[in-house]
Amino acid sequence: MLKVNVMEEKYSDIEQAILSEYKYGFVTDIEADEAPKGLDENTIRFISAKKNEPEWMLQYRLKAYHQWLKMEEPSWANLKYDPIDYQDIIYYSAPKQKKKLNSLDEIDPELRRTFEKLGISLDEQKRLSGVAVDAVIDSVSIATTFKAQLAEQGIIFCSMSEAIQEHPELIKKYLGSVVPVTDNYFAALNAAVFSDGSFVYIPKGVRCPMELSTYFRINAENTGQFERTLIVADEGSYVSYLEGCTAPMRDENQLHAAVVELIAQDHAEIKYSTVQNWYPGDKDGKGGIYNFVTKRGICQGSHSKISWTQVETGSAITWKYPSVILKGDHSVGEFYSVAVTNNHQQADTGTKMQHIGKHTRSRIVSKGISAGFSNNSYRGLVHVSKNATNARNYSQCDSLLIGDKCGAHTFPYIEAKNNTSVVEHEATTSKVGEDQIFYCNQRGIDTETAVALIINGFAKEVMNQLPMEFAIEAQKLLAISLEGSVG
Amino acid sequence: MSTVDYYIEQLNTIQAAKQDSPLAPVRKSALDTFTNMGFPTSRNEEWKYTRIGSIFKKEFRLQNEDITSFNQSSIDAVRLPGHENANELVFVNGRYSEEFSKIISDEIIVTSLEAAASDEYADIVKAYFNSSSKYLKDGINALNAAYAQGVFIYVPKAKVVPHPVYIYNIVDAVADAVCALPRCLVYVSEAAEVSFVETYATLGASESITNQVTEIIVAENANVSYCKIQNDNSKASQVSTTHIHQVGKSYAETVTISLDGGIVRNNLNIVMGAAHSEAHMYGLYFQNGESHIDNHTIVDNVMPHCQSNELYKGILNDRSTGVFNGRIYVRQDAQKTNAFQSNKNILLGENATVNTQPQLEIFADDVKCSHGCTVGSLDEEGIFYLQSRGIPKEVAMSLLLQGFALDILEKIKIEHIRTYVQELIAARLTTQI
């Protein structure tokens, strides 16, 4: 009996402990080139002109803008937030650069220090890590590393603005082919004002020799970040892509509305991993990033594969459904997700698997962990269309609750129109078992460590999918974002 | 004139005649809700897969007088086995018919809602009548409440009703298309026990729609079992709402069998409003042709230490559509809740469709909740196994399907009814597969 009491006391101690500081909350003092606040046709023309874009790109943006005006902000998600004033956002902010850079040495030293602080070295000395990085600060891509080596194999890895200038035929062909401008409110907004992002093209039969990575950072105040990523994997190619993000701590909410499009041709494979660590707001729910992202891939060719892995620990609000359209026969879609919410964070995330081709397979593993006053929802759709013979889906979504003030929600949609398909869905909700903690305590492991251990085990299935460099970071992140919430 | 206006006009006439009734304010506010909301479209998330508005495009007649031209033989044709030893309540076109009903147990009191609202049961009616509207915020539910001419069933304290209560909902669509709006409020007092079996029948070849609401209040230590059998013709559509509110620590069990009909939508709500309550929900749907079945269930765990268990199984043949939407809420105070939910579907027909949404919304941490759902076809290996032992394929399939259905059938407590449903299913399997 005594032992139990001691444990309970310890619980409340920990409960009172405050979340550890957001490590990436600093602001860098860099002169920025900004568009005036607000959004109208002029803003779009401004952005387009700044980037020296061809006429077709401007038209694309304007079309999206007019579409956006006609649309309404979606309200179906299980999220609560004050209405966003779209006229109070700076849609373009770029660190000031005097001229086009020829080598990385010319980058503003302040900026370089920023990325070093974030643990991302832009220097190619870090060759050993074998990761090519495209860094995007506020709205503009700063530097892309390892470009030359990749080019030798015909791989294009550059910023979106560069791609628009240098590979217009590819951009024209693929941009908006998976996420059309009419897709949804935030996608339309993004198409109108996106300022940069990454573009990857892997030619036929090439296996990308290193992990490609983009690091996003919002720095300036009152800005929104709207980046656009497009990855095209041609026949028989393979690429693994990583994405990471951070932002300074500010009291206002900042908007991040990105669009990611993936295209996999015959026998191609794309693996997309995200560690999302935008500033989540303080412990009273003040500030933080609104993360409204549209991510979708299409398995265009037969035997192609797209795999999404995400670790979501940041953002005040997350609205994100990385999806796969399984169009090619025998194509495979995967979604692995760990979403952690603490304090007043809200997450409505999940996936869509559209089975169109024959013998298509998909797998969904979603792990939600809620603590504090947060709400964590899984929302997913598995659609098997009439002709998707022998389609197969397996979904598993588990939720873990820590504390009695948080919520966990599961909203799966399963639509099966083919009688040869097999669809399974399973979901459980539970708390961290007291007996499990007790077992650990008994063996001299303190409660906090025990919980970290249990949570790591809970999320292991997803963590295993992450590339090595990311897995370690993600594991630490998981422990940090839940620190002090055990009770 | 849109059909919504048509119904509003009819309801206005009906309500005008009953201005003084104690139920008038509820009816009035329901009519306002209906006027505001109209019929749900597929943009309404709760009606996404069931286009109920398409049925209500037609101007169905609402019954405003008591039925006179009706004979016993029509009722005999739809009676359920075991009726000799059962209480029978008959609704014709949504109105309770005292003439054809038969109460044989002394332990049960049946009176009109109107009467109950002004006598000793007034408090109960006031407290619980139309409490389902909190969970079903749509025009369909409001349409029924705006009409509300049903009965009040009362089981007094510590009484065990020895005979089951059979409820027949008969629609006389011989002459014209009819919209029936039956309504029941049931109060099962402390430590009482009762079981219901409800069924539906449409006479005549015209289209019909039954929009029914049954609210059952279960007090401390009471025990209720409720079985619904839907096997109507393909022109008979239905929205059937069963709202069970456990106000005391109690036990409730429901079995829903849906075999035939046009568009059938069942709303089953269980509100576990008292600690240590227990509820079980079972459902079986076996659909043919173009029929459409939609089961929406809500389990709302308000208080701690409750236990609920839900199992719905479906077989979808031909071009039929099955919809399942199960939602479990666990409120912040409902610690130590155990809630399980499972939905299993077999797609038999090449053009059959299943849409299933098992949902969990959990606000308490010390709970055990799970849900699962599967969609698939018959197990090839199972069929092959039986075939290899000389059993023809059709028989093998039928055997497997019967086995699949058995899980639910064995939950029907009244033996007459269980055998009756088993035979219905066996007959369907032999003729249609």
PDB file of N, CA and C in Angstrom, chain A residues 76 78 375 381 386 397 401-431 434 487, chain B residues 45 48-49 327 332 335-336 347-378:
ATOM      1  N   TRP A  76     -14.540  21.053 -40.874  1.00  0.00           N
ATOM      2  CA  TRP A  76     -14.922  19.716 -40.420  1.00  0.00           C
ATOM      3  C   TRP A  76     -13.941  19.080 -39.465  1.00  0.00           C
ATOM      4  N   ASN A  78     -11.545  18.265 -36.308  1.00  0.00           N
ATOM      5  CA  ASN A  78     -11.798  18.297 -34.880  1.00  0.00           C
ATOM      6  C   ASN A  78     -10.822  19.270 -34.211  1.00  0.00           C
ATOM      7  N   ASN A 375      -5.630  17.627 -27.724  1.00  0.00           N
ATOM      8  CA  ASN A 375      -6.544  16.739 -28.430  1.00  0.00           C
ATOM      9  C   ASN A 375      -5.849  16.173 -29.659  1.00  0.00           C
ATOM     10  N   LEU A 381      -9.036   7.735 -44.467  1.00  0.00           N
ATOM     11  CA  LEU A 381      -9.971   7.160 -45.427  1.00  0.00           C
ATOM     12  C   LEU A 381      -9.277   6.034 -46.185  1.00  0.00           C
ATOM     13  N   LYS A 386     -14.420   0.384 -57.486  1.00  0.00           N
ATOM     14  CA  LYS A 386     -15.068  -0.745 -58.140  1.00  0.00           C
ATOM     15  C   LYS A 386     -14.074  -1.692 -58.823  1.00  0.00           C
ATOM     16  N   CYS A 397      -4.670   1.885 -35.632  1.00  0.00           N
ATOM     17  CA  CYS A 397      -4.357   3.145 -34.973  1.00  0.00           C
ATOM     18  C   CYS A 397      -4.552   3.015 -33.482  1.00  0.00           C
ATOM     19  N   LEU A 401      -3.246   7.733 -23.777  1.00  0.00           N
ATOM     20  CA  LEU A 401      -3.619   8.952 -23.071  1.00  0.00           C
ATOM     21  C   LEU A 401      -2.779   9.082 -21.815  1.00  0.00           C
ATOM     22  N   ILE A 402      -2.275  10.282 -21.613  1.00  0.00           N
ATOM     23  CA  ILE A 402      -1.525  10.545 -20.386  1.00  0.00           C
ATOM     24  C   ILE A 402      -2.220  11.714 -19.700  1.00  0.00           C
ATOM     25  N   GLY A 403      -2.914  11.449 -18.636  1.00  0.00           N
ATOM     26  CA  GLY A 403      -3.662  12.497 -17.941  1.00  0.00           C
ATOM     27  C   GLY A 403      -5.119  12.480 -18.363  1.00  0.00           C
ATOM     28  N   ASP A 404      -5.975  13.063 -17.530  1.00  0.00           N
ATOM     29  CA  ASP A 404      -7.409  12.958 -17.807  1.00  0.00           C
ATOM     30  C   ASP A 404      -8.000  14.236 -18.387  1.00  0.00           C
ATOM     31  N   LYS A 405      -7.142  15.144 -18.845  1.00  0.00           N
ATOM     32  CA  LYS A 405      -7.669  16.381 -19.410  1.00  0.00           C
ATOM     33  C   LYS A 405      -7.510  16.403 -20.934  1.00  0.00           C
ATOM     34  N   CYS A 406      -6.952  15.341 -21.463  1.00  0.00           N
ATOM     35  CA  CYS A 406      -6.686  15.336 -22.902  1.00  0.00           C
ATOM     36  C   CYS A 406      -7.689  14.419 -23.608  1.00  0.00           C
ATOM     37  N   GLY A 407      -7.702  14.488 -24.918  1.00  0.00           N
ATOM     38  CA  GLY A 407      -8.646  13.665 -25.668  1.00  0.00           C
ATOM     39  C   GLY A 407      -7.961  12.915 -26.786  1.00  0.00           C
ATOM     40  N   ALA A 408      -8.474  11.727 -27.081  1.00  0.00           N
ATOM     41  CA  ALA A 408      -7.977  10.963 -28.226  1.00  0.00           C
ATOM     42  C   ALA A 408      -9.174  10.560 -29.068  1.00  0.00           C
ATOM     43  N   HIS A 409      -9.089  10.764 -30.351  1.00  0.00           N
ATOM     44  CA  HIS A 409     -10.234  10.527 -31.227  1.00  0.00           C
ATOM     45  C   HIS A 409      -9.803   9.719 -32.434  1.00  0.00           C
ATOM     46  N   THR A 410     -10.680   8.887 -32.897  1.00  0.00           N
ATOM     47  CA  THR A 410     -10.381   8.102 -34.092  1.00  0.00           C
ATOM     48  C   THR A 410     -11.564   8.208 -35.038  1.00  0.00           C
ATOM     49  N   PHE A 411     -11.318   8.666 -36.259  1.00  0.00           N
ATOM     50  CA  PHE A 411     -12.394   8.757 -37.248  1.00  0.00           C
ATOM     51  C   PHE A 411     -11.992   8.066 -38.545  1.00  0.00           C
ATOM     52  N   PRO A 412     -12.031   6.779 -38.580  1.00  0.00           N
ATOM     53  CA  PRO A 412     -11.677   6.127 -39.844  1.00  0.00           C
ATOM     54  C   PRO A 412     -12.888   6.030 -40.773  1.00  0.00           C
ATOM     55  N   TYR A 413     -12.656   6.175 -42.061  1.00  0.00           N
ATOM     56  CA  TYR A 413     -13.702   5.993 -43.058  1.00  0.00           C
ATOM     57  C   TYR A 413     -13.271   4.844 -43.941  1.00  0.00           C
ATOM     58  N   ILE A 414     -14.095   3.858 -44.092  1.00  0.00           N
ATOM     59  CA  ILE A 414     -13.752   2.737 -44.952  1.00  0.00           C
ATOM     60  C   ILE A 414     -14.846   2.572 -45.989  1.00  0.00           C
ATOM     61  N   GLU A 415     -14.465   2.681 -47.243  1.00  0.00           N
ATOM     62  CA  GLU A 415     -15.452   2.570 -48.313  1.00  0.00           C
ATOM     63  C   GLU A 415     -14.981   1.476 -49.259  1.00  0.00           C
ATOM     64  N   ALA A 416     -15.681   0.361 -49.282  1.00  0.00           N
ATOM     65  CA  ALA A 416     -15.262  -0.758 -50.125  1.00  0.00           C
ATOM     66  C   ALA A 416     -16.325  -1.035 -51.169  1.00  0.00           C
ATOM     67  N   LYS A 417     -15.913  -0.970 -52.416  1.00  0.00           N
ATOM     68  CA  LYS A 417     -16.859  -1.206 -53.508  1.00  0.00           C
ATOM     69  C   LYS A 417     -16.467  -2.421 -54.330  1.00  0.00           C
ATOM     70  N   ASN A 418     -15.507  -3.181 -53.883  1.00  0.00           N
ATOM     71  CA  ASN A 418     -15.098  -4.344 -54.649  1.00  0.00           C
ATOM     72  C   ASN A 418     -15.111  -5.552 -53.728  1.00  0.00           C
ATOM     73  N   ASN A 419     -15.776  -6.622 -54.185  1.00  0.00           N
ATOM     74  CA  ASN A 419     -15.967  -7.729 -53.244  1.00  0.00           C
ATOM     75  C   ASN A 419     -14.766  -8.666 -53.148  1.00  0.00           C
ATOM     76  N   THR A 420     -13.699  -8.403 -53.902  1.00  0.00           N
ATOM     77  CA  THR A 420     -12.496  -9.217 -53.717  1.00  0.00           C
ATOM     78  C   THR A 420     -11.493  -8.511 -52.798  1.00  0.00           C
ATOM     79  N   SER A 421     -11.871  -7.329 -52.359  1.00  0.00           N
ATOM     80  CA  SER A 421     -10.940  -6.590 -51.517  1.00  0.00           C
ATOM     81  C   SER A 421     -11.016  -7.066 -50.068  1.00  0.00           C
ATOM     82  N   VAL A 422      -9.942  -6.884 -49.369  1.00  0.00           N
ATOM     83  CA  VAL A 422      -9.944  -7.189 -47.939  1.00  0.00           C
ATOM     84  C   VAL A 422      -9.445  -5.951 -47.201  1.00  0.00           C
ATOM     85  N   VAL A 423     -10.269  -5.460 -46.316  1.00  0.00           N
ATOM     86  CA  VAL A 423      -9.917  -4.253 -45.568  1.00  0.00           C
ATOM     87  C   VAL A 423     -10.054  -4.547 -44.086  1.00  0.00           C
ATOM     88  N   GLU A 424      -9.048  -4.180 -43.351  1.00  0.00           N
ATOM     89  CA  GLU A 424      -9.130  -4.399 -41.905  1.00  0.00           C
ATOM     90  C   GLU A 424      -8.752  -3.113 -41.184  1.00  0.00           C
ATOM     91  N   HIS A 425      -9.434  -2.865 -40.123  1.00  0.00           N
ATOM     92  CA  HIS A 425      -9.102  -1.686 -39.331  1.00  0.00           C
ATOM     93  C   HIS A 425      -9.165  -2.065 -37.858  1.00  0.00           C
ATOM     94  N   GLU A 426      -8.199  -1.587 -37.136  1.00  0.00           N
ATOM     95  CA  GLU A 426      -8.160  -1.916 -35.726  1.00  0.00           C
ATOM     96  C   GLU A 426      -7.726  -0.685 -34.950  1.00  0.00           C
ATOM     97  N   ALA A 427      -8.351  -0.425 -33.843  1.00  0.00           N
ATOM     98  CA  ALA A 427      -7.911   0.726 -33.058  1.00  0.00           C
ATOM     99  C   ALA A 427      -8.082   0.435 -31.584  1.00  0.00           C
ATOM    100  N   THR A 428      -7.155   0.919 -30.811  1.00  0.00           N
ATOM    101  CA  THR A 428      -7.281   0.760 -29.372  1.00  0.00           C
ATOM    102  C   THR A 428      -6.926   2.077 -28.694  1.00  0.00           C
ATOM    103  N   THR A 429      -7.464   2.259 -27.531  1.00  0.00           N
ATOM    104  CA  THR A 429      -7.092   3.415 -26.721  1.00  0.00           C
ATOM    105  C   THR A 429      -6.845   2.940 -25.304  1.00  0.00           C
ATOM    106  N   SER A 430      -5.762   3.364 -24.751  1.00  0.00           N
ATOM    107  CA  SER A 430      -5.510   2.968 -23.374  1.00  0.00           C
ATOM    108  C   SER A 430      -4.565   3.969 -22.731  1.00  0.00           C
ATOM    109  N   LYS A 431      -4.258   3.758 -21.477  1.00  0.00           N
ATOM    110  CA  LYS A 431      -3.284   4.630 -20.839  1.00  0.00           C
ATOM    111  C   LYS A 431      -2.016   3.831 -20.611  1.00  0.00           C
ATOM    112  N   GLU A 434      -0.335   1.068 -15.339  1.00  0.00           N
ATOM    113  CA  GLU A 434       0.281   1.253 -14.032  1.00  0.00           C
ATOM    114  C   GLU A 434       1.135   0.056 -13.669  1.00  0.00           C
ATOM    115  N   GLY A 487       1.619  11.386 -15.563  1.00  0.00           N
ATOM    116  CA  GLY A 487       0.840  11.426 -14.332  1.00  0.00           C
ATOM    117  C   GLY A 487      -0.365  10.558 -14.412  1.00  0.00           C
TER     118      GLY A 487
ATOM    119  N   GLU B  45     -22.591  15.280 -42.430  1.00  0.00           N
ATOM    120  CA  GLU B  45     -21.678  14.163 -42.175  1.00  0.00           C
ATOM    121  C   GLU B  45     -22.406  12.896 -41.702  1.00  0.00           C
ATOM    122  N   LYS B  48     -23.978  11.225 -44.802  1.00  0.00           N
ATOM    123  CA  LYS B  48     -23.098  11.221 -45.963  1.00  0.00           C
ATOM    124  C   LYS B  48     -23.398  10.093 -46.949  1.00  0.00           C
ATOM    125  N   TYR B  49     -23.643   8.908 -46.428  1.00  0.00           N
ATOM    126  CA  TYR B  49     -23.814   7.749 -47.308  1.00  0.00           C
ATOM    127  C   TYR B  49     -25.267   7.363 -47.530  1.00  0.00           C
ATOM    128  N   ARG B 327     -20.070   5.121 -32.923  1.00  0.00           N
ATOM    129  CA  ARG B 327     -19.296   6.132 -32.225  1.00  0.00           C
ATOM    130  C   ARG B 327     -19.325   5.839 -30.737  1.00  0.00           C
ATOM    131  N   GLN B 332     -15.028  12.881 -19.749  1.00  0.00           N
ATOM    132  CA  GLN B 332     -13.904  13.037 -18.839  1.00  0.00           C
ATOM    133  C   GLN B 332     -14.084  12.297 -17.513  1.00  0.00           C
ATOM    134  N   GLN B 335     -14.094   7.442 -16.092  1.00  0.00           N
ATOM    135  CA  GLN B 335     -12.891   6.615 -15.921  1.00  0.00           C
ATOM    136  C   GLN B 335     -13.286   5.157 -15.773  1.00  0.00           C
ATOM    137  N   LYS B 336     -12.348   4.296 -16.040  1.00  0.00           N
ATOM    138  CA  LYS B 336     -12.539   2.839 -15.910  1.00  0.00           C
ATOM    139  C   LYS B 336     -13.631   2.310 -16.847  1.00  0.00           C
ATOM    140  N   LEU B 347     -18.677  -8.973 -48.376  1.00  0.00           N
ATOM    141  CA  LEU B 347     -19.203  -8.477 -49.649  1.00  0.00           C
ATOM    142  C   LEU B 347     -19.417  -9.693 -50.541  1.00  0.00           C
ATOM    143  N   LEU B 348     -20.671 -10.037 -50.758  1.00  0.00           N
ATOM    144  CA  LEU B 348     -20.994 -11.217 -51.545  1.00  0.00           C
ATOM    145  C   LEU B 348     -21.188 -10.826 -53.003  1.00  0.00           C
ATOM    146  N   GLY B 349     -21.920  -9.743 -53.207  1.00  0.00           N
ATOM    147  CA  GLY B 349     -22.214  -9.316 -54.573  1.00  0.00           C
ATOM    148  C   GLY B 349     -21.071  -8.522 -55.172  1.00  0.00           C
ATOM    149  N   GLU B 350     -20.891  -8.684 -56.484  1.00  0.00           N
ATOM    150  CA  GLU B 350     -19.811  -7.944 -57.144  1.00  0.00           C
ATOM    151  C   GLU B 350     -20.047  -6.446 -57.098  1.00  0.00           C
ATOM    152  N   ASN B 351     -21.305  -6.052 -57.002  1.00  0.00           N
ATOM    153  CA  ASN B 351     -21.606  -4.622 -57.014  1.00  0.00           C
ATOM    154  C   ASN B 351     -22.040  -4.096 -55.649  1.00  0.00           C
ATOM    155  N   ALA B 352     -21.779  -4.886 -54.651  1.00  0.00           N
ATOM    156  CA  ALA B 352     -22.169  -4.447 -53.310  1.00  0.00           C
ATOM    157  C   ALA B 352     -21.130  -3.465 -52.763  1.00  0.00           C
ATOM    158  N   THR B 353     -21.565  -2.615 -51.864  1.00  0.00           N
ATOM    159  CA  THR B 353     -20.684  -1.585 -51.299  1.00  0.00           C
ATOM    160  C   THR B 353     -20.799  -1.580 -49.782  1.00  0.00           C
ATOM    161  N   VAL B 354     -19.690  -1.324 -49.146  1.00  0.00           N
ATOM    162  CA  VAL B 354     -19.717  -1.152 -47.705  1.00  0.00           C
ATOM    163  C   VAL B 354     -18.997   0.141 -47.337  1.00  0.00           C
ATOM    164  N   ASN B 355     -19.609   0.931 -46.490  1.00  0.00           N
ATOM    165  CA  ASN B 355     -18.950   2.109 -45.940  1.00  0.00           C
ATOM    166  C   ASN B 355     -18.990   1.973 -44.433  1.00  0.00           C
ATOM    167  N   THR B 356     -17.848   1.908 -43.820  1.00  0.00           N
ATOM    168  CA  THR B 356     -17.891   1.730 -42.382  1.00  0.00           C
ATOM    169  C   THR B 356     -16.993   2.728 -41.668  1.00  0.00           C
ATOM    170  N   GLN B 357     -17.493   3.239 -40.574  1.00  0.00           N
ATOM    171  CA  GLN B 357     -16.766   4.256 -39.805  1.00  0.00           C
ATOM    172  C   GLN B 357     -16.874   3.949 -38.324  1.00  0.00           C
ATOM    173  N   PRO B 358     -15.974   3.181 -37.803  1.00  0.00           N
ATOM    174  CA  PRO B 358     -15.991   2.990 -36.351  1.00  0.00           C
ATOM    175  C   PRO B 358     -15.223   4.151 -35.707  1.00  0.00           C
ATOM    176  N   GLN B 359     -15.819   4.855 -34.800  1.00  0.00           N
ATOM    177  CA  GLN B 359     -15.155   6.038 -34.262  1.00  0.00           C
ATOM    178  C   GLN B 359     -15.060   6.025 -32.747  1.00  0.00           C
ATOM    179  N   LEU B 360     -13.963   6.572 -32.264  1.00  0.00           N
ATOM    180  CA  LEU B 360     -13.774   6.689 -30.823  1.00  0.00           C
ATOM    181  C   LEU B 360     -13.516   8.146 -30.475  1.00  0.00           C
ATOM    182  N   GLU B 361     -14.179   8.637 -29.455  1.00  0.00           N
ATOM    183  CA  GLU B 361     -13.848   9.978 -28.958  1.00  0.00           C
ATOM    184  C   GLU B 361     -13.673   9.888 -27.452  1.00  0.00           C
ATOM    185  N   ILE B 362     -12.449  10.007 -27.048  1.00  0.00           N
ATOM    186  CA  ILE B 362     -12.135   9.672 -25.659  1.00  0.00           C
ATOM    187  C   ILE B 362     -11.494  10.831 -24.920  1.00  0.00           C
ATOM    188  N   PHE B 363     -12.065  11.152 -23.775  1.00  0.00           N
ATOM    189  CA  PHE B 363     -11.575  12.261 -22.973  1.00  0.00           C
ATOM    190  C   PHE B 363     -11.109  11.829 -21.585  1.00  0.00           C
ATOM    191  N   ALA B 364     -11.156  10.548 -21.297  1.00  0.00           N
ATOM    192  CA  ALA B 364     -10.699  10.072 -19.998  1.00  0.00           C
ATOM    193  C   ALA B 364      -9.516   9.156 -20.256  1.00  0.00           C
ATOM    194  N   ASP B 365      -8.593   9.065 -19.308  1.00  0.00           N
ATOM    195  CA  ASP B 365      -7.392   8.304 -19.643  1.00  0.00           C
ATOM    196  C   ASP B 365      -7.411   6.864 -19.167  1.00  0.00           C
ATOM    197  N   ASP B 366      -8.107   6.598 -18.093  1.00  0.00           N
ATOM    198  CA  ASP B 366      -8.032   5.245 -17.553  1.00  0.00           C
ATOM    199  C   ASP B 366      -9.130   4.377 -18.148  1.00  0.00           C
ATOM    200  N   VAL B 367      -9.026   4.110 -19.427  1.00  0.00           N
ATOM    201  CA  VAL B 367     -10.090   3.376 -20.103  1.00  0.00           C
ATOM    202  C   VAL B 367      -9.486   2.271 -20.960  1.00  0.00           C
ATOM    203  N   LYS B 368     -10.318   1.337 -21.296  1.00  0.00           N
ATOM    204  CA  LYS B 368      -9.908   0.355 -22.294  1.00  0.00           C
ATOM    205  C   LYS B 368     -10.941   0.416 -23.399  1.00  0.00           C
ATOM    206  N   CYS B 369     -10.557   0.933 -24.532  1.00  0.00           N
ATOM    207  CA  CYS B 369     -11.480   1.032 -25.643  1.00  0.00           C
ATOM    208  C   CYS B 369     -10.826   0.482 -26.883  1.00  0.00           C
ATOM    209  N   SER B 370     -11.600  -0.197 -27.663  1.00  0.00           N
ATOM    210  CA  SER B 370     -11.047  -0.627 -28.938  1.00  0.00           C
ATOM    211  C   SER B 370     -12.166  -0.729 -29.938  1.00  0.00           C
ATOM    212  N   HIS B 371     -11.822  -0.586 -31.182  1.00  0.00           N
ATOM    213  CA  HIS B 371     -12.788  -0.889 -32.209  1.00  0.00           C
ATOM    214  C   HIS B 371     -12.063  -1.536 -33.373  1.00  0.00           C
ATOM    215  N   GLY B 372     -12.814  -2.258 -34.127  1.00  0.00           N
ATOM    216  CA  GLY B 372     -12.201  -2.902 -35.267  1.00  0.00           C
ATOM    217  C   GLY B 372     -13.242  -3.081 -36.329  1.00  0.00           C
ATOM    218  N   CYS B 373     -12.807  -3.165 -37.572  1.00  0.00           N
ATOM    219  CA  CYS B 373     -13.764  -3.513 -38.595  1.00  0.00           C
ATOM    220  C   CYS B 373     -13.059  -4.254 -39.717  1.00  0.00           C
ATOM    221  N   THR B 374     -13.776  -5.088 -40.364  1.00  0.00           N
ATOM    222  CA  THR B 374     -13.196  -5.834 -41.473  1.00  0.00           C
ATOM    223  C   THR B 374     -14.175  -5.828 -42.632  1.00  0.00           C
ATOM    224  N   VAL B 375     -13.622  -5.850 -43.835  1.00  0.00           N
ATOM    225  CA  VAL B 375     -14.425  -6.018 -45.036  1.00  0.00           C
ATOM    226  C   VAL B 375     -13.719  -7.094 -45.852  1.00  0.00           C
ATOM    227  N   GLY B 376     -14.456  -8.066 -46.304  1.00  0.00           N
ATOM    228  CA  GLY B 376     -13.818  -9.103 -47.096  1.00  0.00           C
ATOM    229  C   GLY B 376     -14.852  -9.950 -47.789  1.00  0.00           C
ATOM    230  N   SER B 377     -14.385 -10.999 -48.455  1.00  0.00           N
ATOM    231  CA  SER B 377     -15.333 -11.922 -49.075  1.00  0.00           C
ATOM    232  C   SER B 377     -15.257 -13.245 -48.315  1.00  0.00           C
ATOM    233  N   LEU B 378     -16.031 -14.219 -48.762  1.00  0.00           N
ATOM    234  CA  LEU B 378     -16.044 -15.492 -48.052  1.00  0.00           C
ATOM    235  C   LEU B 378     -14.677 -16.155 -48.133  1.00  0.00           C
TER     236      LEU B 378
END
